[in-house]
XYZ file of C-alpha atoms in Angstrom:
421
model
C -177.700 -51.766 51.906
C -181.388 -51.277 51.131
C -180.717 -47.638 50.563
C -177.765 -48.377 48.186
C -179.846 -50.764 46.129
C -182.744 -48.241 45.885
C -180.306 -45.529 44.843
C -178.524 -47.638 42.206
C -181.901 -48.613 40.765
C -182.863 -45.017 40.180
C -179.410 -43.473 39.508
C -177.846 -45.601 36.831
C -174.032 -45.139 36.205
C -173.390 -42.927 33.169
C -172.000 -44.789 30.139
C -168.742 -43.397 28.621
C -169.204 -40.779 25.700
C -168.178 -42.023 22.234
C -164.647 -41.139 21.252
C -164.334 -38.715 18.322
C -162.332 -39.850 15.355
C -159.074 -37.806 14.552
C -159.374 -38.332 10.904
C -162.108 -37.469 8.500
C -164.295 -40.318 9.593
C -167.382 -39.814 11.728
C -167.636 -40.836 15.418
C -167.966 -44.590 16.153
C -171.157 -45.980 17.475
C -170.419 -49.075 19.330
C -168.366 -50.364 16.555
C -165.815 -52.039 18.848
C -168.308 -54.120 20.891
C -171.121 -54.758 18.379
C -169.298 -54.948 15.127
C -171.679 -52.278 13.665
C -170.212 -50.554 10.544
C -169.089 -46.999 10.931
C -170.354 -44.254 8.675
C -168.350 -41.608 6.898
C -169.279 -38.005 7.686
C -169.094 -36.638 4.306
C -170.723 -39.281 2.271
C -174.204 -40.812 2.179
C -172.783 -44.150 1.328
C -172.262 -47.058 3.798
C -168.816 -48.493 4.289
C -168.351 -51.783 6.126
C -165.130 -52.655 7.960
C -162.960 -54.996 6.009
C -162.023 -57.027 8.970
C -165.593 -57.245 10.415
C -166.392 -60.638 11.750
C -168.879 -62.664 9.960
C -172.183 -63.219 11.657
C -172.460 -66.590 13.264
C -174.695 -69.316 11.992
C -176.775 -71.876 13.680
C -178.145 -74.759 11.592
C -177.275 -72.860 8.448
C -179.182 -69.762 9.489
C -177.421 -66.521 10.107
C -178.077 -64.839 13.443
C -176.854 -61.813 15.374
C -176.624 -58.309 13.845
C -176.589 -59.103 10.109
C -180.069 -57.817 9.632
C -179.249 -54.705 11.551
C -176.351 -53.940 9.309
C -178.414 -54.072 6.161
C -181.004 -51.713 7.631
C -178.566 -49.261 9.271
C -179.201 -45.644 8.332
C -176.580 -43.390 6.950
C -174.581 -41.163 9.217
C -176.524 -38.051 8.056
C -179.798 -39.611 9.379
C -178.358 -40.610 12.788
C -178.749 -38.220 15.766
C -175.620 -36.374 16.763
C -174.098 -37.625 20.046
C -173.221 -33.975 20.995
C -176.735 -32.513 20.392
C -178.017 -33.423 23.930
C -175.152 -33.444 26.396
C -175.694 -35.480 29.615
C -176.201 -33.383 32.784
C -177.178 -34.006 36.358
C -180.691 -32.669 35.743
C -181.656 -35.029 32.858
C -180.288 -38.077 34.741
C -182.651 -37.539 37.703
C -185.142 -40.462 38.259
C -188.813 -40.278 38.370
C -189.499 -38.882 41.852
C -192.809 -40.580 42.288
C -191.307 -44.036 41.802
C -188.440 -43.140 44.271
C -190.996 -41.936 46.966
C -192.987 -45.097 46.563
C -189.829 -47.210 47.098
C -188.809 -45.279 50.217
C -192.362 -45.574 51.640
C -192.452 -49.377 51.057
C -189.063 -49.773 52.799
C -190.200 -47.686 55.749
C -193.499 -49.541 56.155
C -191.774 -52.882 56.077
C -189.269 -51.850 58.644
C -191.931 -50.489 60.996
C -194.022 -53.652 60.699
C -190.970 -55.762 61.603
C -190.066 -53.589 64.626
C -193.745 -53.836 65.882
C -193.619 -57.628 65.601
C -190.497 -57.760 67.671
C -191.543 -55.248 70.270
C -195.212 -56.590 70.750
C -196.280 -57.122 74.379
C -199.688 -57.789 75.980
C -201.069 -54.553 77.242
C -203.445 -56.148 79.799
C -202.868 -59.049 82.198
C -206.090 -60.732 81.131
C -205.338 -60.846 77.365
C -205.253 -64.132 75.463
C -201.445 -64.276 75.718
C -201.723 -65.386 79.392
C -203.801 -68.493 78.476
C -200.737 -69.858 76.658
C -198.452 -69.252 79.583
C -196.375 -72.416 79.948
C -195.621 -71.761 83.617
C -192.504 -70.882 85.630
C -190.670 -71.644 88.872
C -190.968 -69.252 91.722
C -190.286 -69.237 95.492
C -186.670 -70.283 95.178
C -187.454 -73.009 92.722
C -189.955 -74.739 94.998
C -193.415 -73.513 93.713
C -194.571 -73.838 90.077
C -197.013 -71.231 88.828
C -199.161 -71.297 85.694
C -201.980 -69.238 84.252
C -205.143 -70.539 82.578
C -208.003 -68.758 80.773
C -211.445 -70.100 81.430
C -212.858 -71.254 77.972
C -216.457 -71.251 76.821
C -216.486 -74.980 76.625
C -215.209 -75.222 80.220
C -218.246 -73.693 81.878
C -221.562 -75.298 82.943
C -225.182 -74.255 83.072
C -224.417 -71.630 85.845
C -221.888 -69.875 83.530
C -219.041 -70.815 85.814
C -216.146 -73.236 85.520
C -217.172 -76.730 86.244
C -215.423 -78.786 89.059
C -213.863 -81.012 86.342
C -212.276 -77.996 84.702
C -210.569 -76.940 87.972
C -209.402 -80.522 88.590
C -207.992 -80.604 85.123
C -205.975 -77.384 85.936
C -204.600 -79.039 89.012
C -203.470 -82.096 87.135
C -201.950 -80.082 84.328
C -199.819 -77.942 86.689
C -198.673 -81.015 88.577
C -197.248 -82.626 85.437
C -195.780 -79.289 84.162
C -194.087 -78.785 87.433
C -192.311 -82.174 87.202
C -191.507 -81.447 83.471
C -190.042 -77.985 84.320
C -187.966 -79.386 87.081
C -186.318 -81.815 84.560
C -187.767 -84.909 86.356
C -190.269 -86.097 83.822
C -189.498 -89.635 82.595
C -191.295 -92.024 80.381
C -194.570 -91.901 82.276
C -197.467 -89.884 83.694
C -195.365 -87.678 86.059
C -192.809 -90.464 86.732
C -189.216 -89.535 87.294
C -186.386 -91.239 85.433
C -185.537 -93.509 88.369
C -189.226 -94.386 88.705
C -189.280 -95.274 85.001
C -186.360 -97.624 85.408
C -188.156 -99.460 88.257
C -191.594 -99.465 86.460
C -193.079 -97.201 89.115
C -196.013 -94.725 88.712
C -197.683 -92.177 90.931
C -201.293 -92.923 92.148
C -203.419 -90.574 94.354
C -204.854 -91.957 97.496
C -206.666 -88.931 98.871
C -207.854 -85.570 97.588
C -209.446 -82.587 99.446
C -210.701 -79.542 97.583
C -212.311 -76.428 98.875
C -213.946 -74.008 96.408
C -214.543 -70.454 97.801
C -215.661 -69.119 94.376
C -215.855 -70.346 90.817
C -214.275 -68.427 88.043
C -216.455 -67.445 85.028
C -215.974 -67.458 81.374
C -213.041 -65.240 80.299
C -211.409 -65.129 83.666
C -207.761 -65.759 83.991
C -206.707 -67.924 87.023
C -203.260 -68.363 88.506
C -202.425 -71.860 89.811
C -199.598 -72.418 92.314
C -198.445 -75.881 93.229
C -195.732 -77.545 95.365
C -194.787 -80.828 96.938
C -193.728 -82.079 100.362
C -193.225 -85.345 102.149
C -196.119 -87.339 103.409
C -194.997 -90.182 105.815
C -192.186 -92.452 104.734
C -193.362 -93.506 101.345
C -195.767 -90.711 100.266
C -195.807 -87.336 98.822
C -198.217 -84.545 99.338
C -199.040 -81.998 96.668
C -200.868 -78.732 97.295
C -202.486 -76.256 95.046
C -203.851 -72.765 95.343
C -205.935 -71.162 92.524
C -206.183 -67.336 92.547
C -207.813 -64.655 90.436
C -204.904 -63.340 88.452
C -206.369 -59.861 88.468
C -207.197 -59.466 92.165
C -205.068 -62.099 93.774
C -208.116 -63.422 95.691
C -208.018 -67.220 96.524
C -210.673 -69.141 94.561
C -209.796 -72.725 95.338
C -207.432 -74.638 97.621
C -206.547 -78.367 97.202
C -204.299 -80.894 98.929
C -203.578 -84.521 97.926
C -201.546 -87.519 98.968
C -199.715 -89.680 96.431
C -197.934 -93.064 96.601
C -196.144 -95.338 94.224
C -197.456 -98.399 92.377
C -195.710 -100.950 90.155
C -197.374 -100.617 86.828
C -196.600 -104.231 85.915
C -197.926 -105.966 89.137
C -200.365 -103.158 89.958
C -199.455 -103.314 93.604
C -198.311 -100.461 95.895
C -194.525 -100.008 96.364
C -192.281 -98.349 98.903
C -190.327 -95.337 97.676
C -186.794 -96.414 96.657
C -183.932 -94.252 97.854
C -182.887 -93.374 94.283
C -186.366 -91.834 93.747
C -186.250 -90.094 97.087
C -182.969 -88.531 96.075
C -184.574 -87.156 92.978
C -187.581 -85.502 94.549
C -186.496 -84.522 98.034
C -184.614 -81.326 96.856
C -188.031 -79.929 95.597
C -189.893 -80.616 98.930
C -191.255 -77.544 100.582
C -192.040 -77.941 104.239
C -195.295 -76.105 104.327
C -198.519 -76.906 106.116
C -201.311 -78.275 103.984
C -203.581 -75.586 102.452
C -206.546 -77.633 103.427
C -206.965 -78.837 106.973
C -207.101 -82.594 107.222
C -210.602 -83.945 107.449
C -210.306 -86.832 109.831
C -213.940 -87.881 109.577
C -214.458 -91.415 108.368
C -216.184 -91.787 105.024
C -219.233 -93.898 105.177
C -219.552 -97.156 103.091
C -222.727 -97.207 101.144
C -224.784 -99.975 99.767
C -228.267 -100.373 98.025
C -230.064 -100.153 101.375
C -228.374 -97.012 102.732
C -228.095 -95.093 99.360
C -230.757 -92.653 98.448
C -229.875 -92.494 94.764
C -228.194 -95.086 92.578
C -226.847 -94.798 89.028
C -225.748 -97.988 87.240
C -224.184 -99.027 84.006
C -221.323 -96.497 84.016
C -218.528 -97.506 81.683
C -215.314 -95.751 80.771
C -214.664 -94.636 77.267
C -211.235 -94.881 75.490
C -210.826 -91.165 75.923
C -211.160 -91.586 79.753
C -207.975 -93.572 80.034
C -204.575 -91.876 80.713
C -201.161 -93.091 79.412
C -200.939 -95.492 82.342
C -204.017 -97.335 80.910
C -206.251 -96.608 83.875
C -209.179 -94.127 84.187
C -208.085 -90.540 84.825
C -208.767 -89.365 88.336
C -210.932 -86.483 87.156
C -213.310 -88.829 85.575
C -214.234 -90.285 88.965
C -215.604 -86.947 90.033
C -218.118 -86.834 87.098
C -219.181 -90.340 87.847
C -219.803 -89.588 91.579
C -221.883 -86.553 90.691
C -223.970 -88.696 88.208
C -226.036 -89.921 91.130
C -226.367 -86.564 92.879
C -230.049 -85.474 92.979
C -231.104 -82.880 90.482
C -232.572 -80.496 93.127
C -229.080 -80.126 94.727
C -227.506 -79.341 91.348
C -230.175 -76.737 90.606
C -230.261 -74.977 93.929
C -226.779 -75.466 95.382
C -223.185 -75.325 94.291
C -220.269 -77.645 95.285
C -218.263 -75.968 98.005
C -215.992 -78.935 99.238
C -214.930 -82.365 98.081
C -213.150 -85.188 99.824
C -212.191 -88.384 98.042
C -210.511 -91.573 99.052
C -209.230 -93.745 96.160
C -209.353 -97.412 96.983
C -208.474 -99.120 93.623
C -207.965 -98.341 89.963
C -210.541 -98.699 87.268
C -209.814 -100.281 83.893
C -211.305 -99.711 80.447
C -213.562 -102.946 80.693
C -215.033 -102.052 84.140
C -218.664 -101.439 84.753
C -219.492 -99.211 87.664
C -222.314 -97.942 89.966
C -222.612 -94.607 91.604
C -224.353 -94.361 94.998
C -225.259 -91.140 96.878
C -226.954 -90.439 100.193
C -228.076 -86.986 101.297
C -227.810 -85.862 104.971
C -230.483 -83.089 104.729
C -234.132 -83.820 103.761
C -234.633 -80.117 102.746
C -232.875 -80.412 99.450
C -234.080 -78.167 96.608
C -235.323 -75.208 98.892
C -233.335 -72.238 97.824
C -234.043 -70.515 100.931
C -232.573 -73.162 103.107
C -230.134 -71.307 105.324
C -227.514 -73.994 105.469
C -225.445 -76.337 103.360
C -226.155 -79.931 102.380
C -223.662 -82.831 102.833
C -223.723 -85.956 100.729
C -221.866 -89.301 100.975
C -220.794 -91.045 97.896
C -219.476 -94.445 96.693
C -218.214 -95.434 93.258
C -218.016 -99.166 92.992
C -217.651 -102.039 90.479
C -220.692 -104.069 89.650
C -219.184 -106.989 91.643
C -218.996 -104.808 94.780
C -215.358 -103.711 94.641
C -214.869 -100.189 95.858
C -213.288 -97.648 93.629
C -213.769 -94.276 95.424
C -215.392 -93.186 98.634
C -216.342 -89.525 98.889
C -218.033 -86.673 100.734
C -219.339 -83.394 99.134
C -220.635 -80.311 100.722
C -222.934 -77.889 98.989
C -224.018 -74.319 99.648
C -226.984 -72.421 98.271
C -226.318 -70.608 95.192
C -225.866 -66.840 95.260
C -224.374 -67.285 98.779
C -221.093 -65.645 97.800
C -222.836 -62.687 96.226
C -225.149 -61.849 99.154
C -224.975 -60.680 102.686
C -226.971 -63.574 104.019
C -227.110 -67.063 102.741
C -230.140 -67.999 100.802
C -231.168 -64.458 99.932
C -232.167 -63.889 96.390
C -230.535 -61.034 94.432
C -232.604 -57.936 94.162
C -233.752 -56.746 90.858
C -231.949 -53.805 89.364
C -233.841 -50.621 88.936
């Protein structure tokens, strides 16, 4: 169709030749269509047809071809219609214009084809960062890729623990959504929504083998399984999308709470019927840490940070503080020498109660090793944590383990990297 339009634009249809008169009169020049007077071949005078239609008038003024009739030249002055006969050669178009039209059409078609056929050439291109995830492993595992952004890294140029925790939470919600179980709530199923139930986490264990850096693309896998009669366990594995190496493992336990009464609830059979088909009977990726978490107070804590208050942006759609925010508050009381010389290698949290937007909290930390801050210390550091309300109510108990920085890049722990020569 494009070719036909281009051809018709440059090869106009030939108009019919004027018909010669059989009498002594000259040939007609559009007399039938335009009402133009015909000229006599043997005379220089101008004769007008007797039956010519009078020119139309608008508001008393003549319009049309009247002025043309008065100024029409005699037949002797008009060019002969047979002096330049029409041939194929003199009907050819301007070839430069035709070539330009063909080139434009070709470039437009090529551009459209490239847009339809575009694919990322490398697995670490920006396209992967917009991956919405997919179901794998016979519909039991959800997988999603994330690109580490510049605003998600810390002073060490690696992703922060909050960034990794946000990736875990995002894949969990996208898993529920992709399975068609997302109701009107933060991960709640349709039956949970009918019964005003929401999920709350009671325990979280995270092990970080290596932190990704800016520009890395990580692959997060997550799945769920049963935990007791009324709970659900969710596991995650974070890998380097390029090498497949495991970077982080995490395991958590979730129970249900009534969002109106704010009390824990048993799992209704209707809800169990919704989620059981997605359970994968797989061992936890993080071995259960059965050690009891110590309760701290002002006397046993080495470091205390007070006056912590949630901002509006810290609340989720269930109107309580997001779980990831607790980790940042816990680390607020961690001593600076640990943050400078060590990196977080494992994290265990036990959630005791929720925190509202009007709460004021205190963060307490005690360190099990007095040699904190010595980069050459050949061992890790363990800390106990407590996040509590000002009135003494416990929010979260926690335990963190720290390893010396550069430990993953060296043969022996604590050894400084050699200068390049």
